[in-house]
Amino acid sequence: MPIKGNALTDPDYAFLLSDEDTGERVAIHCEATSYDQSKADLRTVAAVRIRGSRILTSQHLVLSFWPTEPAEPAIGRLLHYIGNRPLIGYYLDFTVAMIDRVVQPMIGIPLPNERIEVSSLYYDRKTKIPGKNAVDLRLDSIVRDLDLPVRAGGDAYANALAAAMVYLRLDPPGL
């Protein structure tokens, strides 16, 4: 697939490399046909912005992908939604790898966004407690331990929303 643009030179993608800090974060999660990121097909991506201590659920984005339709238009919408904001997620490396399979041919580079893995934040917090050796890093266990609302469903949006809540509980913005 030929490169259609380049984030370094194309004004349509230059916003991805902007130094402007909106103060927002984006919780993101994807669903795919398998966990083998080299062979899986992207099915759904959900993203929700976080501004300060608020999760902007009314402004969330959910995109579905089908093998018979090109993914580029939807990924273009996603890129404009996330902009240069840091990405927050659970199993975030997988989500970003799946998105990068479409993004890199489109813009010439992988997603340049900072990444914050909520299971790493949780692990760092739990291992500071003396005597705690085993840490359950399943998302439902983290949510339960942090006394957050239980996820409603296991879809991409529910996982992105849960990651946003975990992030705010573990790394709340300065008030």
Short mmCIF file of C-alpha atoms in Angstrom, two decimals:
data_model
loop_
_atom_site.label_atom_id
_atom_site.label_comp_id
_atom_site.label_asym_id
_atom_site.label_seq_id
_atom_site.Cartn_x
_atom_site.Cartn_y
_atom_site.Cartn_z
CA MET A 1 0.00 0.00 0.00
CA PRO A 2 1.57 3.35 -0.97
CA ILE A 3 2.07 6.10 1.58
CA LYS A 4 -0.74 8.61 1.14
CA GLY A 5 0.78 11.29 3.33
CA ASN A 6 3.50 11.95 5.81
CA ALA A 7 2.94 13.39 9.26
CA LEU A 8 6.26 15.21 9.00
CA THR A 9 5.39 17.14 5.82
CA ASP A 10 1.64 16.83 5.18
CA PRO A 11 -0.44 19.54 6.91
CA ASP A 12 -3.34 17.05 7.14
CA TYR A 13 -1.32 15.05 9.71
CA ALA A 14 1.03 17.68 11.20
CA PHE A 15 -1.25 18.04 14.24
CA LEU A 16 -0.04 14.62 15.41
CA LEU A 17 3.42 16.06 16.03
CA SER A 18 2.29 19.34 17.58
CA ASP A 19 3.80 20.41 20.90
CA GLU A 20 0.49 22.00 21.93
CA ASP A 21 -0.76 20.53 25.20
CA THR A 22 -4.54 20.50 25.50
CA GLY A 23 -4.32 18.94 28.95
CA GLU A 24 -6.52 16.13 27.68
CA ARG A 25 -5.81 12.41 27.51
CA VAL A 26 -7.53 9.72 25.42
CA ALA A 27 -8.42 6.29 26.77
CA ILE A 28 -8.47 3.84 23.89
CA HIS A 29 -9.12 0.14 23.32
CA CYS A 30 -9.59 -2.10 20.32
CA GLU A 31 -11.14 -5.44 19.49
CA ALA A 32 -9.58 -7.68 16.87
CA THR A 33 -10.16 -11.12 15.38
CA SER A 34 -7.35 -12.61 17.52
CA TYR A 35 -4.51 -11.65 19.85
CA ASP A 36 -1.88 -12.29 17.17
CA GLN A 37 -1.25 -8.70 16.16
CA SER A 38 0.61 -9.72 13.00
CA LYS A 39 -2.39 -11.66 11.64
CA ALA A 40 -5.45 -10.24 13.39
CA ASP A 41 -7.91 -7.92 11.71
CA LEU A 42 -9.08 -4.80 13.49
CA ARG A 43 -12.82 -4.94 14.27
CA THR A 44 -13.58 -2.07 16.68
CA VAL A 45 -11.75 0.89 18.18
CA ALA A 46 -13.26 2.91 21.00
CA ALA A 47 -11.82 6.10 22.44
CA VAL A 48 -12.94 8.54 25.10
CA ARG A 49 -11.31 11.81 26.09
CA ILE A 50 -10.34 12.73 29.62
CA ARG A 51 -10.22 16.41 30.55
CA GLY A 52 -8.91 17.10 34.03
CA SER A 53 -10.78 14.75 36.34
CA ARG A 54 -13.70 14.28 33.93
CA ILE A 55 -14.26 11.50 31.45
CA LEU A 56 -16.08 13.02 28.47
CA THR A 57 -18.36 10.07 27.78
CA SER A 58 -20.74 12.14 25.67
CA GLN A 59 -17.89 12.77 23.22
CA HIS A 60 -16.66 9.19 22.86
CA LEU A 61 -15.83 7.61 19.52
CA VAL A 62 -16.54 4.02 18.46
CA LEU A 63 -15.45 2.84 15.02
CA SER A 64 -16.15 -0.53 13.42
CA PHE A 65 -14.07 -2.09 10.68
CA TRP A 66 -15.10 -4.67 8.11
CA PRO A 67 -12.81 -6.70 5.86
CA THR A 68 -14.64 -5.57 2.73
CA GLU A 69 -14.24 -1.84 3.43
CA PRO A 70 -11.07 0.27 3.58
CA ALA A 71 -10.03 1.25 7.11
CA GLU A 72 -8.34 4.53 6.18
CA PRO A 73 -11.40 6.83 6.40
CA ALA A 74 -12.25 5.59 9.89
CA ILE A 75 -8.62 5.74 11.02
CA GLY A 76 -8.49 9.31 9.71
CA ARG A 77 -11.42 10.16 12.02
CA LEU A 78 -9.61 8.43 14.89
CA LEU A 79 -6.40 10.38 14.26
CA HIS A 80 -8.29 13.67 14.36
CA TYR A 81 -10.09 12.58 17.54
CA ILE A 82 -6.93 11.61 19.44
CA GLY A 83 -4.65 14.29 17.98
CA ASN A 84 -1.37 14.54 19.84
CA ARG A 85 -2.93 13.64 23.20
CA PRO A 86 -1.36 10.92 25.37
CA LEU A 87 -3.07 7.54 25.00
CA ILE A 88 -4.25 5.60 28.02
CA GLY A 89 -5.25 1.98 27.97
CA TYR A 90 -5.19 -1.55 29.21
CA TYR A 91 -3.07 -3.85 27.04
CA LEU A 92 -2.28 -0.64 25.16
CA ASP A 93 0.66 -2.03 23.18
CA PHE A 94 -1.72 -4.41 21.39
CA THR A 95 -4.24 -1.67 20.63
CA VAL A 96 -1.59 0.67 19.27
CA ALA A 97 0.05 -2.12 17.23
CA MET A 98 -3.29 -2.93 15.60
CA ILE A 99 -3.95 0.73 14.79
CA ASP A 100 -0.38 1.24 13.56
CA ARG A 101 -0.87 -1.46 10.94
CA VAL A 102 -3.25 0.96 9.22
CA VAL A 103 -1.72 4.28 10.36
CA GLN A 104 1.87 3.69 9.30
CA PRO A 105 1.09 3.13 5.60
CA MET A 106 -1.29 6.11 5.69
CA ILE A 107 1.00 8.72 7.26
CA GLY A 108 4.48 7.23 7.05
CA ILE A 109 5.07 6.86 10.79
CA PRO A 110 3.52 4.93 13.68
CA LEU A 111 1.39 6.78 16.21
CA PRO A 112 3.74 9.25 17.95
CA ASN A 113 1.53 9.69 21.02
CA GLU A 114 2.81 9.19 24.55
CA ARG A 115 1.40 5.97 26.04
CA ILE A 116 0.23 5.27 29.57
CA GLU A 117 -0.51 1.64 30.45
CA VAL A 118 -2.91 1.49 33.42
CA SER A 119 -1.82 -2.00 34.48
CA SER A 120 1.73 -0.62 34.88
CA LEU A 121 0.45 2.25 37.03
CA TYR A 122 -1.47 -0.25 39.15
CA TYR A 123 1.50 -2.64 39.42
CA ASP A 124 3.78 0.20 40.53
CA ARG A 125 1.32 1.17 43.23
CA LYS A 126 0.80 -2.39 44.50
CA THR A 127 4.50 -3.30 44.62
CA LYS A 128 5.19 -0.35 46.93
CA ILE A 129 3.26 -2.21 49.64
CA PRO A 130 5.67 -4.40 51.67
CA GLY A 131 4.87 -8.11 51.56
CA LYS A 132 2.78 -7.90 48.40
CA ASN A 133 4.43 -10.16 45.83
CA ALA A 134 1.71 -11.35 43.48
CA VAL A 135 -0.36 -8.69 41.74
CA ASP A 136 -3.50 -9.58 39.79
CA LEU A 137 -3.33 -7.45 36.65
CA ARG A 138 -6.64 -8.47 35.07
CA LEU A 139 -8.70 -5.39 34.29
CA ASP A 140 -11.73 -6.59 36.25
CA SER A 141 -9.52 -7.28 39.28
CA ILE A 142 -7.93 -3.83 39.07
CA VAL A 143 -11.36 -2.17 38.78
CA ARG A 144 -12.67 -4.16 41.75
CA ASP A 145 -9.60 -3.46 43.91
CA LEU A 146 -9.83 0.27 43.22
CA ASP A 147 -13.54 0.21 44.11
CA LEU A 148 -14.61 1.46 40.70
CA PRO A 149 -17.92 0.66 38.97
CA VAL A 150 -17.94 -2.76 37.34
CA ARG A 151 -17.64 -2.69 33.55
CA ALA A 152 -20.94 -2.96 31.71
CA GLY A 153 -20.06 -5.49 29.03
CA GLY A 154 -16.69 -6.41 27.64
CA ASP A 155 -16.70 -4.38 24.45
CA ALA A 156 -14.04 -1.90 23.35
CA TYR A 157 -15.91 1.10 24.76
CA ALA A 158 -16.42 -0.53 28.17
CA ASN A 159 -12.70 -1.34 28.31
CA ALA A 160 -11.66 2.18 27.27
CA LEU A 161 -14.00 3.64 29.89
CA ALA A 162 -12.64 1.29 32.57
CA ALA A 163 -9.06 2.25 31.64
CA ALA A 164 -10.01 5.94 31.94
CA MET A 165 -11.47 5.37 35.43
CA VAL A 166 -8.41 3.39 36.55
CA TYR A 167 -6.13 6.13 35.25
CA LEU A 168 -8.00 8.86 37.12
CA ARG A 169 -7.98 6.81 40.32
CA LEU A 170 -4.24 6.07 40.11
CA ASP A 171 -2.96 9.33 38.61
CA PRO A 172 -5.54 12.04 39.35
CA PRO A 173 -4.82 15.49 37.93
CA GLY A 174 -3.64 18.16 40.32
CA LEU A 175 -6.61 20.14 41.56
#
